[in-house]
Amino acid sequence: MAGERNRIITIANQKGGVGKTTTAINLATALAAIGERVLIIDLDPQGNASTGLGIDRKHRRLSSYDLLLEDYGIEEVSQETAVPNLYIVPSTMDLLGIEMEIAGQTDRVFKLKKALSKEEAFRFSYILVDCPPSFNLLTMNAMAAAHSVLVPLQCEFFALEGLSQLLETVDQVRRTVNPRLDIQGVVLTMFDSRNNLAQQVVNDVRTHLGEKVYHTLIPRNVRVSEAPSYGKPAILYDLKCAGSQAYLQLASEVIQRERQRLAA
């Protein structure tokens, strides 16, 4: 990408069950499908992004844990996936103990940034970081390393309340450790057009955040829910389903926003 060697986007929401990992997997797959070289870094100890891309736990000899401890580089810890151009640094349960291991280190929030500043990271045009559903040292590392944050937001009653907390977190990170951090966009997930409340949430979020909200709505979709159990992104599992088509649209929007940002 002109003017930049890669783009690091953290996918974060401190609330669980909002479609965060599903968004990471399918957005990455859509970007890879149009020729971008993409890396997912799975920073969630649950490892759902790794499982959803078919990386069996017994094949995760090296992981994001090893990357953060600076024992290994990206070349060594990343794995190819079944999607051409898409790679992943898988997660293991070892991540659960990493906060205690690095808590006393002065650079504890910059571990990921240091790893992604090395030459091997620039082989990827997009790096997507899938965070745990909480604001902890792992999420802090992701935000300290990123250019921007993409926020999946479920179309439910308390959506705005959770979003305001996340925006405050982003402001805090910008003030303290990463002044370049920006909101790439808010993507509304699990949208049910038959539900009046869901439409009201869409209207409220767009009223509050305007152009920061993507036009694409990710619908509730059975095929998208089924795909991880087969170790596949929804786009590979069923390209024609409504959820897959929505993620392809979202990828187009993400790239369009990046082009507008570079042209500004």
PDB file of C-alpha atoms in Angstrom:
ATOM      1  CA  MET A   1       0.000   0.000   0.000  1.00  0.00           C
ATOM      2  CA  ALA A   2       1.326   3.380  -0.975  1.00  0.00           C
ATOM      3  CA  GLY A   3       2.986   5.290   1.833  1.00  0.00           C
ATOM      4  CA  GLU A   4       2.809   2.301   4.200  1.00  0.00           C
ATOM      5  CA  ARG A   5       4.352  -1.132   4.226  1.00  0.00           C
ATOM      6  CA  ASN A   6       1.425  -2.812   5.959  1.00  0.00           C
ATOM      7  CA  ARG A   7      -1.736  -2.113   7.905  1.00  0.00           C
ATOM      8  CA  ILE A   8      -2.353  -3.494  11.393  1.00  0.00           C
ATOM      9  CA  ILE A   9      -6.003  -3.658  12.478  1.00  0.00           C
ATOM     10  CA  THR A  10      -7.035  -4.826  15.933  1.00  0.00           C
ATOM     11  CA  ILE A  11     -10.478  -6.410  16.135  1.00  0.00           C
ATOM     12  CA  ALA A  12     -11.729  -5.757  19.642  1.00  0.00           C
ATOM     13  CA  ASN A  13     -14.747  -5.608  21.889  1.00  0.00           C
ATOM     14  CA  GLN A  14     -14.575  -6.261  25.626  1.00  0.00           C
ATOM     15  CA  LYS A  15     -17.963  -7.975  25.386  1.00  0.00           C
ATOM     16  CA  GLY A  16     -18.070 -11.620  24.302  1.00  0.00           C
ATOM     17  CA  GLY A  17     -20.430 -13.120  21.753  1.00  0.00           C
ATOM     18  CA  VAL A  18     -20.497 -10.154  19.367  1.00  0.00           C
ATOM     19  CA  GLY A  19     -19.009 -11.919  16.342  1.00  0.00           C
ATOM     20  CA  LYS A  20     -15.457 -10.684  16.899  1.00  0.00           C
ATOM     21  CA  THR A  21     -13.624 -13.858  15.896  1.00  0.00           C
ATOM     22  CA  THR A  22     -16.098 -14.599  13.092  1.00  0.00           C
ATOM     23  CA  THR A  23     -15.409 -11.110  11.739  1.00  0.00           C
ATOM     24  CA  ALA A  24     -11.634 -11.593  12.018  1.00  0.00           C
ATOM     25  CA  ILE A  25     -11.717 -14.919  10.154  1.00  0.00           C
ATOM     26  CA  ASN A  26     -14.076 -13.892   7.384  1.00  0.00           C
ATOM     27  CA  LEU A  27     -12.725 -10.406   6.819  1.00  0.00           C
ATOM     28  CA  ALA A  28      -9.214 -11.880   6.569  1.00  0.00           C
ATOM     29  CA  THR A  29     -10.451 -14.537   4.136  1.00  0.00           C
ATOM     30  CA  ALA A  30     -12.197 -11.930   1.978  1.00  0.00           C
ATOM     31  CA  LEU A  31      -9.071  -9.740   1.893  1.00  0.00           C
ATOM     32  CA  ALA A  32      -6.944 -12.756   0.971  1.00  0.00           C
ATOM     33  CA  ALA A  33      -9.418 -13.723  -1.758  1.00  0.00           C
ATOM     34  CA  ILE A  34      -8.854 -10.424  -3.554  1.00  0.00           C
ATOM     35  CA  GLY A  35      -5.094 -10.897  -3.506  1.00  0.00           C
ATOM     36  CA  GLU A  36      -3.981  -9.264  -0.268  1.00  0.00           C
ATOM     37  CA  ARG A  37      -1.422 -11.158   1.810  1.00  0.00           C
ATOM     38  CA  VAL A  38      -3.018 -11.388   5.249  1.00  0.00           C
ATOM     39  CA  LEU A  39      -1.922 -12.522   8.708  1.00  0.00           C
ATOM     40  CA  ILE A  40      -4.237 -13.156  11.655  1.00  0.00           C
ATOM     41  CA  ILE A  41      -2.671 -13.031  15.098  1.00  0.00           C
ATOM     42  CA  ASP A  42      -4.842 -14.972  17.541  1.00  0.00           C
ATOM     43  CA  LEU A  43      -4.409 -13.275  20.928  1.00  0.00           C
ATOM     44  CA  ASP A  44      -7.393 -14.950  22.588  1.00  0.00           C
ATOM     45  CA  PRO A  45      -6.386 -17.851  24.887  1.00  0.00           C
ATOM     46  CA  GLN A  46      -9.556 -19.671  23.773  1.00  0.00           C
ATOM     47  CA  GLY A  47      -7.996 -19.923  20.314  1.00  0.00           C
ATOM     48  CA  ASN A  48     -11.273 -19.773  18.400  1.00  0.00           C
ATOM     49  CA  ALA A  49      -9.752 -18.022  15.376  1.00  0.00           C
ATOM     50  CA  SER A  50      -7.173 -20.806  15.137  1.00  0.00           C
ATOM     51  CA  THR A  51      -9.823 -23.529  15.430  1.00  0.00           C
ATOM     52  CA  GLY A  52     -12.095 -21.724  12.966  1.00  0.00           C
ATOM     53  CA  LEU A  53      -9.300 -21.815  10.384  1.00  0.00           C
ATOM     54  CA  GLY A  54      -8.711 -25.517  10.874  1.00  0.00           C
ATOM     55  CA  ILE A  55      -5.511 -25.354  12.958  1.00  0.00           C
ATOM     56  CA  ASP A  56      -5.746 -28.376  15.260  1.00  0.00           C
ATOM     57  CA  ARG A  57      -4.511 -27.803  18.816  1.00  0.00           C
ATOM     58  CA  LYS A  58      -1.886 -30.525  18.487  1.00  0.00           C
ATOM     59  CA  HIS A  59      -0.365 -28.616  15.557  1.00  0.00           C
ATOM     60  CA  ARG A  60       0.129 -25.392  17.537  1.00  0.00           C
ATOM     61  CA  ARG A  61       3.681 -26.144  18.633  1.00  0.00           C
ATOM     62  CA  LEU A  62       4.522 -22.434  18.473  1.00  0.00           C
ATOM     63  CA  SER A  63       1.973 -19.705  19.098  1.00  0.00           C
ATOM     64  CA  SER A  64       1.330 -16.048  19.834  1.00  0.00           C
ATOM     65  CA  TYR A  65       2.611 -16.778  23.335  1.00  0.00           C
ATOM     66  CA  ASP A  66       6.069 -17.459  21.891  1.00  0.00           C
ATOM     67  CA  LEU A  67       5.844 -14.328  19.746  1.00  0.00           C
ATOM     68  CA  LEU A  68       5.065 -12.110  22.749  1.00  0.00           C
ATOM     69  CA  LEU A  69       7.858 -13.620  24.820  1.00  0.00           C
ATOM     70  CA  GLU A  70      10.226 -12.699  21.963  1.00  0.00           C
ATOM     71  CA  ASP A  71      11.561 -16.253  21.754  1.00  0.00           C
ATOM     72  CA  TYR A  72      10.516 -16.604  18.111  1.00  0.00           C
ATOM     73  CA  GLY A  73       9.732 -14.376  15.133  1.00  0.00           C
ATOM     74  CA  ILE A  74       6.657 -14.238  12.900  1.00  0.00           C
ATOM     75  CA  GLU A  75       8.221 -16.508  10.263  1.00  0.00           C
ATOM     76  CA  GLU A  76       8.605 -19.253  12.867  1.00  0.00           C
ATOM     77  CA  VAL A  77       5.240 -18.973  14.633  1.00  0.00           C
ATOM     78  CA  SER A  78       2.919 -18.331  11.663  1.00  0.00           C
ATOM     79  CA  GLN A  79       1.190 -21.137   9.785  1.00  0.00           C
ATOM     80  CA  GLU A  80      -0.436 -21.381   6.379  1.00  0.00           C
ATOM     81  CA  THR A  81      -4.183 -21.910   6.344  1.00  0.00           C
ATOM     82  CA  ALA A  82      -6.381 -23.585   3.744  1.00  0.00           C
ATOM     83  CA  VAL A  83      -7.031 -20.095   2.326  1.00  0.00           C
ATOM     84  CA  PRO A  84      -4.379 -18.975  -0.184  1.00  0.00           C
ATOM     85  CA  ASN A  85      -2.581 -15.790   1.010  1.00  0.00           C
ATOM     86  CA  LEU A  86      -3.929 -16.191   4.562  1.00  0.00           C
ATOM     87  CA  TYR A  87      -1.637 -17.097   7.467  1.00  0.00           C
ATOM     88  CA  ILE A  88      -2.238 -17.292  11.204  1.00  0.00           C
ATOM     89  CA  VAL A  89      -0.210 -17.076  14.388  1.00  0.00           C
ATOM     90  CA  PRO A  90      -2.276 -19.527  16.436  1.00  0.00           C
ATOM     91  CA  SER A  91      -3.178 -19.247  20.105  1.00  0.00           C
ATOM     92  CA  THR A  92      -2.795 -21.698  22.965  1.00  0.00           C
ATOM     93  CA  MET A  93      -3.909 -21.718  26.586  1.00  0.00           C
ATOM     94  CA  ASP A  94      -0.347 -20.638  27.500  1.00  0.00           C
ATOM     95  CA  LEU A  95      -1.577 -17.086  26.910  1.00  0.00           C
ATOM     96  CA  LEU A  96      -3.587 -17.291  30.133  1.00  0.00           C
ATOM     97  CA  GLY A  97      -0.404 -16.966  32.175  1.00  0.00           C
ATOM     98  CA  ILE A  98       1.451 -14.433  30.103  1.00  0.00           C
ATOM     99  CA  GLU A  99       0.249 -11.390  32.054  1.00  0.00           C
ATOM    100  CA  MET A 100       1.983 -12.656  35.189  1.00  0.00           C
ATOM    101  CA  GLU A 101       5.127 -13.495  33.230  1.00  0.00           C
ATOM    102  CA  ILE A 102       5.583 -10.051  31.684  1.00  0.00           C
ATOM    103  CA  ALA A 103       3.804  -7.866  34.284  1.00  0.00           C
ATOM    104  CA  GLY A 104       7.056  -6.621  35.777  1.00  0.00           C
ATOM    105  CA  GLN A 105       8.685  -5.736  32.451  1.00  0.00           C
ATOM    106  CA  THR A 106       8.822  -2.092  31.440  1.00  0.00           C
ATOM    107  CA  ASP A 107       7.942  -2.896  27.814  1.00  0.00           C
ATOM    108  CA  ARG A 108       5.034  -5.210  28.711  1.00  0.00           C
ATOM    109  CA  VAL A 109       2.491  -3.356  26.538  1.00  0.00           C
ATOM    110  CA  PHE A 110       4.849  -3.149  23.553  1.00  0.00           C
ATOM    111  CA  LYS A 111       5.675  -6.838  23.094  1.00  0.00           C
ATOM    112  CA  LEU A 112       3.486  -7.234  20.007  1.00  0.00           C
ATOM    113  CA  LYS A 113       4.563  -3.893  18.570  1.00  0.00           C
ATOM    114  CA  LYS A 114       8.194  -4.973  18.761  1.00  0.00           C
ATOM    115  CA  ALA A 115       7.407  -8.241  16.991  1.00  0.00           C
ATOM    116  CA  LEU A 116       5.480  -6.463  14.237  1.00  0.00           C
ATOM    117  CA  SER A 117       8.191  -3.862  13.672  1.00  0.00           C
ATOM    118  CA  LYS A 118      10.554  -6.518  12.305  1.00  0.00           C
ATOM    119  CA  GLU A 119      11.103  -6.957   8.587  1.00  0.00           C
ATOM    120  CA  GLU A 120       9.220 -10.258   8.318  1.00  0.00           C
ATOM    121  CA  ALA A 121       5.961  -8.518   9.312  1.00  0.00           C
ATOM    122  CA  PHE A 122       6.081  -6.410   6.182  1.00  0.00           C
ATOM    123  CA  ARG A 123       5.478  -9.443   3.962  1.00  0.00           C
ATOM    124  CA  PHE A 124       1.810  -8.989   4.862  1.00  0.00           C
ATOM    125  CA  SER A 125      -0.289  -6.116   3.581  1.00  0.00           C
ATOM    126  CA  TYR A 126      -2.878  -6.617   6.350  1.00  0.00           C
ATOM    127  CA  ILE A 127      -2.365  -7.947   9.869  1.00  0.00           C
ATOM    128  CA  LEU A 128      -5.569  -8.555  11.844  1.00  0.00           C
ATOM    129  CA  VAL A 129      -5.286  -9.091  15.595  1.00  0.00           C
ATOM    130  CA  ASP A 130      -8.129 -11.043  17.246  1.00  0.00           C
ATOM    131  CA  CYS A 131      -8.364  -9.987  20.904  1.00  0.00           C
ATOM    132  CA  PRO A 132      -9.861 -11.672  23.961  1.00  0.00           C
ATOM    133  CA  PRO A 133     -13.288 -10.383  25.094  1.00  0.00           C
ATOM    134  CA  SER A 134     -11.821  -8.226  27.865  1.00  0.00           C
ATOM    135  CA  PHE A 135      -9.541  -5.249  28.294  1.00  0.00           C
ATOM    136  CA  ASN A 136      -6.352  -6.807  29.606  1.00  0.00           C
ATOM    137  CA  LEU A 137      -2.635  -6.806  28.813  1.00  0.00           C
ATOM    138  CA  LEU A 138      -3.207  -8.826  25.641  1.00  0.00           C
ATOM    139  CA  THR A 139      -5.729  -6.314  24.306  1.00  0.00           C
ATOM    140  CA  MET A 140      -3.427  -3.485  25.359  1.00  0.00           C
ATOM    141  CA  ASN A 141      -0.596  -5.058  23.363  1.00  0.00           C
ATOM    142  CA  ALA A 142      -2.863  -5.343  20.337  1.00  0.00           C
ATOM    143  CA  MET A 143      -3.939  -1.702  20.534  1.00  0.00           C
ATOM    144  CA  ALA A 144      -0.396  -0.472  21.165  1.00  0.00           C
ATOM    145  CA  ALA A 145       0.727  -2.219  17.964  1.00  0.00           C
ATOM    146  CA  ALA A 146      -2.208  -1.302  15.718  1.00  0.00           C
ATOM    147  CA  HIS A 147      -2.904   1.483  13.299  1.00  0.00           C
ATOM    148  CA  SER A 148      -6.632   1.171  13.930  1.00  0.00           C
ATOM    149  CA  VAL A 149      -9.385  -0.703  15.753  1.00  0.00           C
ATOM    150  CA  LEU A 150     -12.310  -2.412  14.077  1.00  0.00           C
ATOM    151  CA  VAL A 151     -15.234  -2.899  16.449  1.00  0.00           C
ATOM    152  CA  PRO A 152     -17.836  -5.642  15.896  1.00  0.00           C
ATOM    153  CA  LEU A 153     -21.056  -4.651  17.642  1.00  0.00           C
ATOM    154  CA  GLN A 154     -24.039  -6.919  18.132  1.00  0.00           C
ATOM    155  CA  CYS A 155     -27.425  -5.404  17.364  1.00  0.00           C
ATOM    156  CA  GLU A 156     -28.808  -5.666  20.889  1.00  0.00           C
ATOM    157  CA  PHE A 157     -30.193  -3.409  23.611  1.00  0.00           C
ATOM    158  CA  PHE A 158     -26.953  -2.621  25.485  1.00  0.00           C
ATOM    159  CA  ALA A 159     -24.844  -2.154  22.354  1.00  0.00           C
ATOM    160  CA  LEU A 160     -24.253   1.593  22.766  1.00  0.00           C
ATOM    161  CA  GLU A 161     -23.321   1.248  26.419  1.00  0.00           C
ATOM    162  CA  GLY A 162     -20.601  -1.278  25.609  1.00  0.00           C
ATOM    163  CA  LEU A 163     -19.429   0.774  22.660  1.00  0.00           C
ATOM    164  CA  SER A 164     -18.949   3.905  24.770  1.00  0.00           C
ATOM    165  CA  GLN A 165     -16.701   1.929  27.139  1.00  0.00           C
ATOM    166  CA  LEU A 166     -14.617   0.676  24.238  1.00  0.00           C
ATOM    167  CA  LEU A 167     -14.263   4.142  22.736  1.00  0.00           C
ATOM    168  CA  GLU A 168     -13.039   5.417  26.108  1.00  0.00           C
ATOM    169  CA  THR A 169     -10.470   2.599  26.125  1.00  0.00           C
ATOM    170  CA  VAL A 170      -9.265   3.568  22.656  1.00  0.00           C
ATOM    171  CA  ASP A 171      -8.922   7.204  23.796  1.00  0.00           C
ATOM    172  CA  GLN A 172      -6.946   6.068  26.826  1.00  0.00           C
ATOM    173  CA  VAL A 173      -4.567   3.994  24.669  1.00  0.00           C
ATOM    174  CA  ARG A 174      -4.170   6.908  22.254  1.00  0.00           C
ATOM    175  CA  ARG A 175      -3.258   9.264  25.085  1.00  0.00           C
ATOM    176  CA  THR A 176      -0.819   6.910  26.790  1.00  0.00           C
ATOM    177  CA  VAL A 177       0.878   4.440  24.436  1.00  0.00           C
ATOM    178  CA  ASN A 178      -0.229   4.822  20.807  1.00  0.00           C
ATOM    179  CA  PRO A 179      -1.106   8.312  19.526  1.00  0.00           C
ATOM    180  CA  ARG A 180      -1.686   7.009  15.977  1.00  0.00           C
ATOM    181  CA  LEU A 181      -4.527   4.656  16.992  1.00  0.00           C
ATOM    182  CA  ASP A 182      -7.803   5.333  15.209  1.00  0.00           C
ATOM    183  CA  ILE A 183     -11.227   3.731  14.899  1.00  0.00           C
ATOM    184  CA  GLN A 184     -11.208   1.985  11.508  1.00  0.00           C
ATOM    185  CA  GLY A 185     -14.919   1.405  11.783  1.00  0.00           C
ATOM    186  CA  VAL A 186     -17.813  -0.191  13.656  1.00  0.00           C
ATOM    187  CA  VAL A 187     -19.412  -3.233  12.040  1.00  0.00           C
ATOM    188  CA  LEU A 188     -22.917  -4.186  13.147  1.00  0.00           C
ATOM    189  CA  THR A 189     -23.270  -7.949  13.515  1.00  0.00           C
ATOM    190  CA  MET A 190     -26.043 -10.510  14.075  1.00  0.00           C
ATOM    191  CA  PHE A 191     -28.571  -8.198  12.442  1.00  0.00           C
ATOM    192  CA  ASP A 192     -32.106  -9.575  12.155  1.00  0.00           C
ATOM    193  CA  SER A 193     -34.245  -7.475   9.831  1.00  0.00           C
ATOM    194  CA  ARG A 194     -37.420  -8.931  11.400  1.00  0.00           C
ATOM    195  CA  ASN A 195     -36.469  -7.506  14.782  1.00  0.00           C
ATOM    196  CA  ASN A 196     -37.562  -3.911  15.418  1.00  0.00           C
ATOM    197  CA  LEU A 197     -35.020  -3.525  18.234  1.00  0.00           C
ATOM    198  CA  ALA A 198     -32.156  -4.493  15.908  1.00  0.00           C
ATOM    199  CA  GLN A 199     -33.171  -1.771  13.449  1.00  0.00           C
ATOM    200  CA  GLN A 200     -33.427   0.729  16.303  1.00  0.00           C
ATOM    201  CA  VAL A 201     -29.889  -0.159  17.445  1.00  0.00           C
ATOM    202  CA  VAL A 202     -28.604   0.370  13.892  1.00  0.00           C
ATOM    203  CA  ASN A 203     -30.259   3.798  13.773  1.00  0.00           C
ATOM    204  CA  ASP A 204     -28.941   4.772  17.224  1.00  0.00           C
ATOM    205  CA  VAL A 205     -25.356   3.725  16.511  1.00  0.00           C
ATOM    206  CA  ARG A 206     -25.353   5.538  13.173  1.00  0.00           C
ATOM    207  CA  THR A 207     -26.797   8.644  14.808  1.00  0.00           C
ATOM    208  CA  HIS A 208     -24.001   8.648  17.389  1.00  0.00           C
ATOM    209  CA  LEU A 209     -21.072   7.658  15.166  1.00  0.00           C
ATOM    210  CA  GLY A 210     -22.078   8.628  11.646  1.00  0.00           C
ATOM    211  CA  GLU A 211     -19.547   7.593   8.993  1.00  0.00           C
ATOM    212  CA  LYS A 212     -17.548   5.479  11.445  1.00  0.00           C
ATOM    213  CA  VAL A 213     -20.237   2.807  11.077  1.00  0.00           C
ATOM    214  CA  TYR A 214     -19.867   0.550   8.043  1.00  0.00           C
ATOM    215  CA  HIS A 215     -22.770   0.442   5.622  1.00  0.00           C
ATOM    216  CA  THR A 216     -22.567  -3.361   5.550  1.00  0.00           C
ATOM    217  CA  LEU A 217     -24.748  -5.165   8.092  1.00  0.00           C
ATOM    218  CA  ILE A 218     -23.687  -8.702   9.017  1.00  0.00           C
ATOM    219  CA  PRO A 219     -26.909 -10.758   9.308  1.00  0.00           C
ATOM    220  CA  ARG A 220     -27.683 -13.573  11.708  1.00  0.00           C
ATOM    221  CA  ASN A 221     -26.907 -16.586   9.566  1.00  0.00           C
ATOM    222  CA  VAL A 222     -26.957 -20.311  10.322  1.00  0.00           C
ATOM    223  CA  ARG A 223     -24.249 -21.100   7.754  1.00  0.00           C
ATOM    224  CA  VAL A 224     -21.862 -18.599   9.331  1.00  0.00           C
ATOM    225  CA  SER A 225     -22.502 -20.199  12.742  1.00  0.00           C
ATOM    226  CA  GLU A 226     -21.878 -23.700  11.378  1.00  0.00           C
ATOM    227  CA  ALA A 227     -18.637 -22.952   9.547  1.00  0.00           C
ATOM    228  CA  PRO A 228     -16.188 -22.918  12.530  1.00  0.00           C
ATOM    229  CA  SER A 229     -17.139 -26.463  13.515  1.00  0.00           C
ATOM    230  CA  TYR A 230     -15.817 -27.533  10.102  1.00  0.00           C
ATOM    231  CA  GLY A 231     -12.599 -25.523  10.558  1.00  0.00           C
ATOM    232  CA  LYS A 232     -13.504 -23.238   7.689  1.00  0.00           C
ATOM    233  CA  PRO A 233     -14.352 -19.558   7.210  1.00  0.00           C
ATOM    234  CA  ALA A 234     -17.974 -19.091   6.165  1.00  0.00           C
ATOM    235  CA  ILE A 235     -16.734 -17.787   2.815  1.00  0.00           C
ATOM    236  CA  LEU A 236     -15.196 -21.213   2.090  1.00  0.00           C
ATOM    237  CA  TYR A 237     -17.982 -23.191   3.745  1.00  0.00           C
ATOM    238  CA  ASP A 238     -20.797 -21.508   1.799  1.00  0.00           C
ATOM    239  CA  LEU A 239     -19.800 -18.599  -0.422  1.00  0.00           C
ATOM    240  CA  LYS A 240     -23.351 -17.833  -1.499  1.00  0.00           C
ATOM    241  CA  CYS A 241     -24.953 -17.537   1.940  1.00  0.00           C
ATOM    242  CA  ALA A 242     -26.017 -14.086   3.125  1.00  0.00           C
ATOM    243  CA  GLY A 243     -23.317 -13.940   5.822  1.00  0.00           C
ATOM    244  CA  SER A 244     -20.474 -14.712   3.410  1.00  0.00           C
ATOM    245  CA  GLN A 245     -21.712 -12.127   0.938  1.00  0.00           C
ATOM    246  CA  ALA A 246     -21.885  -9.545   3.733  1.00  0.00           C
ATOM    247  CA  TYR A 247     -18.266 -10.194   4.751  1.00  0.00           C
ATOM    248  CA  LEU A 248     -17.149  -9.786   1.134  1.00  0.00           C
ATOM    249  CA  GLN A 249     -18.939  -6.419   1.108  1.00  0.00           C
ATOM    250  CA  LEU A 250     -17.279  -5.491   4.399  1.00  0.00           C
ATOM    251  CA  ALA A 251     -13.838  -6.263   2.960  1.00  0.00           C
ATOM    252  CA  SER A 252     -14.582  -3.914   0.059  1.00  0.00           C
ATOM    253  CA  GLU A 253     -15.551  -1.187   2.514  1.00  0.00           C
ATOM    254  CA  VAL A 254     -12.403  -1.695   4.590  1.00  0.00           C
ATOM    255  CA  ILE A 255     -10.186  -1.366   1.510  1.00  0.00           C
ATOM    256  CA  GLN A 256     -12.134   1.642   0.280  1.00  0.00           C
ATOM    257  CA  ARG A 257     -11.648   3.375   3.642  1.00  0.00           C
ATOM    258  CA  GLU A 258      -7.929   2.615   3.584  1.00  0.00           C
ATOM    259  CA  ARG A 259      -7.617   4.142   0.107  1.00  0.00           C
ATOM    260  CA  GLN A 260      -9.510   7.242   1.198  1.00  0.00           C
ATOM    261  CA  ARG A 261      -7.299   7.568   4.260  1.00  0.00           C
ATOM    262  CA  LEU A 262      -4.105   7.299   2.193  1.00  0.00           C
ATOM    263  CA  ALA A 263      -5.419   9.818  -0.313  1.00  0.00           C
ATOM    264  CA  ALA A 264      -6.347  12.355   2.377  1.00  0.00           C
TER     265      ALA A 264
END
